[in-house]
Short mmCIF file of C-alpha atoms and ligand atoms in Angstrom, two decimals:
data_model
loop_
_atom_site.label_atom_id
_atom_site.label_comp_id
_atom_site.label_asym_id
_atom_site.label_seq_id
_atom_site.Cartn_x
_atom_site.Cartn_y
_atom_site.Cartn_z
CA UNK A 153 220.61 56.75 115.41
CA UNK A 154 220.74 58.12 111.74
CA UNK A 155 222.78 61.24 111.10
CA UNK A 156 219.69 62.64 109.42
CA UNK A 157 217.58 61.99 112.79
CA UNK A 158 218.35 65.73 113.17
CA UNK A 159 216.17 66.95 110.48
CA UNK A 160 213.08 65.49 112.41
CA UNK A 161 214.39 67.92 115.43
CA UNK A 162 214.57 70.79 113.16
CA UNK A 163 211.34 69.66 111.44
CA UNK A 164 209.64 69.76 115.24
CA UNK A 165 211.47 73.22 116.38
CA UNK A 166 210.31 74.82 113.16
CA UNK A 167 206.76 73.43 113.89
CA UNK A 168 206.70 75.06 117.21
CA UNK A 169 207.92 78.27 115.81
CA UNK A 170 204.95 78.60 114.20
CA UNK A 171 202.56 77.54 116.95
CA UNK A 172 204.28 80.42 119.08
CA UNK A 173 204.08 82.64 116.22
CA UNK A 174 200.45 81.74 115.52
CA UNK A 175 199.35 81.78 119.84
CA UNK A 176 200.92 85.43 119.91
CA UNK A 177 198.85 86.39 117.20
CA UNK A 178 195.87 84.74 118.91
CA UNK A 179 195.81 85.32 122.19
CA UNK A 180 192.38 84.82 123.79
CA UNK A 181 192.93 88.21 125.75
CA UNK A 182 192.96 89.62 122.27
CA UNK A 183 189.05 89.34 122.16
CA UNK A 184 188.52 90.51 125.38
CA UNK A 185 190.16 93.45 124.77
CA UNK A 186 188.80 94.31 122.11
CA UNK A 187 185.56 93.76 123.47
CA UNK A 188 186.24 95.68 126.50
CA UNK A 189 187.13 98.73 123.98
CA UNK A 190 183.27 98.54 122.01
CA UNK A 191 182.26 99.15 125.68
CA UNK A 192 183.86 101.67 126.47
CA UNK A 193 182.96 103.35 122.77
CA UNK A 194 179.21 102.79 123.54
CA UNK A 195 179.65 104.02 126.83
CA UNK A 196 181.26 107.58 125.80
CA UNK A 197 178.59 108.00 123.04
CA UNK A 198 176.26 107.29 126.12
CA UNK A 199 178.32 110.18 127.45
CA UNK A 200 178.14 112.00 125.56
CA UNK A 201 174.72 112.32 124.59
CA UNK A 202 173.94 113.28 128.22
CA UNK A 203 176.24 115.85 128.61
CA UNK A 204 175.00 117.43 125.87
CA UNK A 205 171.86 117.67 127.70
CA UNK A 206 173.10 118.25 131.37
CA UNK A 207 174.88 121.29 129.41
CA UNK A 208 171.49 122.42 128.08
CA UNK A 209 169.80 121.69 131.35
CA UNK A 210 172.19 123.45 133.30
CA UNK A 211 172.51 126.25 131.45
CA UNK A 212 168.98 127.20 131.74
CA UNK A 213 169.14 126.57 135.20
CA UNK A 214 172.00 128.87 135.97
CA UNK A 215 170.50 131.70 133.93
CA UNK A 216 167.46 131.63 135.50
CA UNK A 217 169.55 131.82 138.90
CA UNK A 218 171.50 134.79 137.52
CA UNK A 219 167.75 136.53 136.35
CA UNK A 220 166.86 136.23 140.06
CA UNK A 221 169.85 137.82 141.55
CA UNK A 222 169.22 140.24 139.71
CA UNK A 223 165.67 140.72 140.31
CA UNK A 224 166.33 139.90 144.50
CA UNK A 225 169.07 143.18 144.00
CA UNK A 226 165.63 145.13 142.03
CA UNK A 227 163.40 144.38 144.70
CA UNK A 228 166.00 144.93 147.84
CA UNK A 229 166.44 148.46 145.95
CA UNK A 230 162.88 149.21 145.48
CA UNK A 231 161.79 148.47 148.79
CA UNK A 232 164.75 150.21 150.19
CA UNK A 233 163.62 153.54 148.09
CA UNK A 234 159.99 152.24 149.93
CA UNK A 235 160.53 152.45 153.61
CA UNK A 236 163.17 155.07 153.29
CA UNK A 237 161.39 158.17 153.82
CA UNK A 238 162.28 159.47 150.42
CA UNK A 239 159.27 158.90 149.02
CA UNK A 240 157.22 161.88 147.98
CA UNK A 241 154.18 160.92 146.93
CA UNK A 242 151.87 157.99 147.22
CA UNK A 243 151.32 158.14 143.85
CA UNK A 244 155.50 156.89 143.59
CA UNK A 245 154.90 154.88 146.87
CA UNK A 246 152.21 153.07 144.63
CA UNK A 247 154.13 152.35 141.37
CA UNK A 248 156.95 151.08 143.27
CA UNK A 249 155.21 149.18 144.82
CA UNK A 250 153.49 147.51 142.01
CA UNK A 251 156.90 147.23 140.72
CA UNK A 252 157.95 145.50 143.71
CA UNK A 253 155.33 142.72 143.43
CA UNK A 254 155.84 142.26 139.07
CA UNK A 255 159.49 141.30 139.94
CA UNK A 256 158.73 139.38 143.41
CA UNK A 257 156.28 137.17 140.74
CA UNK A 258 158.51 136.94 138.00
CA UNK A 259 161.30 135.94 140.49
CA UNK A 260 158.28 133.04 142.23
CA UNK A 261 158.08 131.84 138.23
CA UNK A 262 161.81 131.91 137.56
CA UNK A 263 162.04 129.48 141.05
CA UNK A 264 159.28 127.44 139.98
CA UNK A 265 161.05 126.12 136.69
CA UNK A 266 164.14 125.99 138.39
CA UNK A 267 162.47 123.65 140.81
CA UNK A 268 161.46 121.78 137.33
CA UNK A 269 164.65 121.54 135.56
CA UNK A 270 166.83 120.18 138.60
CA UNK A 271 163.72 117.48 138.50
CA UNK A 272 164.98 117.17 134.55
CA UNK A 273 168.51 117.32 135.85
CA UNK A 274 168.46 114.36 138.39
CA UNK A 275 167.78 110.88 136.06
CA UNK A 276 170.68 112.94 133.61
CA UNK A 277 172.91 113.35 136.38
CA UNK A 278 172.65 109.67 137.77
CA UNK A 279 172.96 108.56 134.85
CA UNK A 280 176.06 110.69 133.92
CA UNK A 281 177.67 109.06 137.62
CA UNK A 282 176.32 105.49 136.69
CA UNK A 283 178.41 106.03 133.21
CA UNK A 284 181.60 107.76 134.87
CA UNK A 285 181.82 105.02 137.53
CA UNK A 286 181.17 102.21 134.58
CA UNK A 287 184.38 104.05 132.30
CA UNK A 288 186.57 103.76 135.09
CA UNK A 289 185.67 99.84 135.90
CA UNK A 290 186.22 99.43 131.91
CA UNK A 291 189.47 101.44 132.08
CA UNK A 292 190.50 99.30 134.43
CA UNK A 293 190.08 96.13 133.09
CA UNK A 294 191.49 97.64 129.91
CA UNK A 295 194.59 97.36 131.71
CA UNK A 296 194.28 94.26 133.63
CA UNK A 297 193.76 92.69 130.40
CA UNK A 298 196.73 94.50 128.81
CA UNK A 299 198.88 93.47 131.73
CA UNK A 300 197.68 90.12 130.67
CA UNK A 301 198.41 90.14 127.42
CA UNK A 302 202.32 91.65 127.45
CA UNK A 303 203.04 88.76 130.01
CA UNK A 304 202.28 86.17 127.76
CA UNK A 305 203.35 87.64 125.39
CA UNK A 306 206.85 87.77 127.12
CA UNK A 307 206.29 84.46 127.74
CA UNK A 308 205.95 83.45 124.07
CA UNK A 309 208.71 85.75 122.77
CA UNK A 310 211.47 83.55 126.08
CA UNK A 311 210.27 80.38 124.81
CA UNK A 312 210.72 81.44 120.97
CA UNK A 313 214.17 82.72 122.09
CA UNK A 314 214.87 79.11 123.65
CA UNK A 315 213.58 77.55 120.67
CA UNK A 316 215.57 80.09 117.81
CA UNK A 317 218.88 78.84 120.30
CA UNK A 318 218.18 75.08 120.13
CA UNK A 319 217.40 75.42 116.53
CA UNK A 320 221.01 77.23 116.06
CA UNK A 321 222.07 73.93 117.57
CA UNK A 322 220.57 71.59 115.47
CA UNK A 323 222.29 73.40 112.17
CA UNK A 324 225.53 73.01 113.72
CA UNK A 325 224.95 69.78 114.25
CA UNK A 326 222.74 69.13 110.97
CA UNK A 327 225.84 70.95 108.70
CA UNK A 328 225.04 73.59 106.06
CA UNK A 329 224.68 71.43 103.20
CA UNK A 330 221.83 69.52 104.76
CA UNK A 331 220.41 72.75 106.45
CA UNK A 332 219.65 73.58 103.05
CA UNK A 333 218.12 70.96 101.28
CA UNK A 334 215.99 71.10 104.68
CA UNK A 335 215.04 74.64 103.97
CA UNK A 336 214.39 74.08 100.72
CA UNK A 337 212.30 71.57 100.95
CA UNK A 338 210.26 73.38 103.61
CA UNK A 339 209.91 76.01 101.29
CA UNK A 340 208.83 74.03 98.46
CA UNK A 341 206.63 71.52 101.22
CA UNK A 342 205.35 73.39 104.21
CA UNK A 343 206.19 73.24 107.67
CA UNK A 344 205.32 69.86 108.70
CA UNK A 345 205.48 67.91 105.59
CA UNK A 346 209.08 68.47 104.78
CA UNK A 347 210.75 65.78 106.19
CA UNK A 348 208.85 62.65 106.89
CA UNK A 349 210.39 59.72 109.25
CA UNK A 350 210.45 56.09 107.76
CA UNK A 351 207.90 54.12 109.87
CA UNK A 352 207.80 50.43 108.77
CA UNK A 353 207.43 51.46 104.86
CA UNK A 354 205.04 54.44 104.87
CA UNK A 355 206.41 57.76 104.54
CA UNK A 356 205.79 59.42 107.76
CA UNK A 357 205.01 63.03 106.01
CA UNK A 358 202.16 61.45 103.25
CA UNK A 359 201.79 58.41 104.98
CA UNK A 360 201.96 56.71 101.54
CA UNK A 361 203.61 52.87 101.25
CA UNK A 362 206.97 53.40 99.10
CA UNK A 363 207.19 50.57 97.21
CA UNK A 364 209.90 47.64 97.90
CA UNK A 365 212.44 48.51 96.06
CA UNK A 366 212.55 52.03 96.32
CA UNK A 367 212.75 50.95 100.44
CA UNK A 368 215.85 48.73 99.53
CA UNK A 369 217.05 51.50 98.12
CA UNK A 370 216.85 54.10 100.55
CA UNK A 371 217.37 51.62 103.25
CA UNK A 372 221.56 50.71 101.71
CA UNK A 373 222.39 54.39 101.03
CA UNK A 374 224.67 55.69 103.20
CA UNK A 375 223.58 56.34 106.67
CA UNK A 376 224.07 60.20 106.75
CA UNK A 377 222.99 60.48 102.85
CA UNK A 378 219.72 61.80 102.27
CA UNK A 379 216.72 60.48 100.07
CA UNK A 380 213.59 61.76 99.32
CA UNK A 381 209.98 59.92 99.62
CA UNK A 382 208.85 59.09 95.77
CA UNK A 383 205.52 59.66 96.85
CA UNK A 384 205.76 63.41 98.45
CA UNK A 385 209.03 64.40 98.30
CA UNK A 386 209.68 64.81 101.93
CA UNK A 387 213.58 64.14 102.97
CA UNK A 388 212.85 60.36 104.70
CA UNK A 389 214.66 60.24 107.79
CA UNK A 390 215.18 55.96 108.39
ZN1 ZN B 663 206.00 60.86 101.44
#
């Protein structure tokens, strides 16, 4: 086996870097997530819209309720002054109780559109549960999904770690000086196009046929000295 063989290895850890780099940025959970959190948006404008009008709804309601406690504490008065014995004359007796029967029918019309706007109330307020009940299921899978995602991520970031240590190994074995006419030819070349293996006479990086007698060349250099394709410039590993 060539002393150069080791740039291939280098040339396939580096590779994976990459794909772990690029499957942590693209994690399919991503979308989900993110999809999960446009529901959850639409759902609190939902929300909020109908709170508004439960608010407005409500309000009226309890006001009218507070108008007929205080009417209920008019009329209990009134008719208490009534049937008393107080009363003087029936000319009193009378006006109270004509007053008695103007607040008993303002209190009947006060019930009546009370009666209305809990009928207004009721699609609001199932609709506020339906949408309460349907944040918490989103919540929730908000959090599956993140649960999701930080365990693969965790698994990405042990097998990068694994990779970053058998990569450490390879330069120790690979020596700095050809470390970095690796790197610099990955920098100049691209990840995967850097170093290219010899197979038959094609350059394994550009696939190109390197002509005869650049091939006896490369082929009686020294076994640990490195060439590079005349084609692509990829370090040939033979
Ligand atoms: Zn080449």
């Amino acid at each position: 086996m060539s002393e150069l063989e080791v740039l291939v290895e280098l040339q396939e850890l580096d590779t994976r870097l990459s794909q772990l780099a690029h499957r942590s940025k693209t994690l399919p959970e991503y979308e989900q997530l993110a999809n999960l959190q446009a529901d959850d948006r639409e759902l609190q404008n939902s929300f909020g819209l109908i709170e508004a009008e439960l608010s407005t709804l409500r309000q009226s309601q309890s006001d009218r309720e507070a108008e007929i406690q205080q009417l209920e504490d008019k009329i209990a008065k009134a008719t208490s002054s009534l049937y008393g014995g107080d009363m003087t004359s029936p000319k009193d007796a009378a006006a109270l109780q004509g007053e008695i029967e103007s607040l008993s029918k303002r209190q009947s019309i006060l019930e009546d559109q009370i009666i209305e706007l809990m009928e207004r109330i009721e699609p609001y307020a199932t609709e506020e549960t339906r949408i309460e009940k349907a944040r918490i299921d989103c919540q929730e899978a908000v959090t599956a999904i993140e649960g999701k995602i930080a365990s693969a991520l965790s698994e990405v970031e042990e097998e990068r770690e694994s990779v970053v240590d058998a990569k450490r190994g390879a330069e120790t074995r690979a020596g700095s000086d050809l470390v970095r006419l690796y790197e610099d030819n990955r920098k100049r070349m691209g990840d995967h196009t850097a170093v290219g293996r010899l197979v038959g006479t094609s350059c394994g990086a550009c696939f190109l046929e390197i002509a005869a007698v650049e091939i006896d060349r490369i082929r009686r250099l020294p076994s640990d000295e490195p060439s590079e394709c005349p084609e692509c410039g990829a370090l040939v590993v033979r």
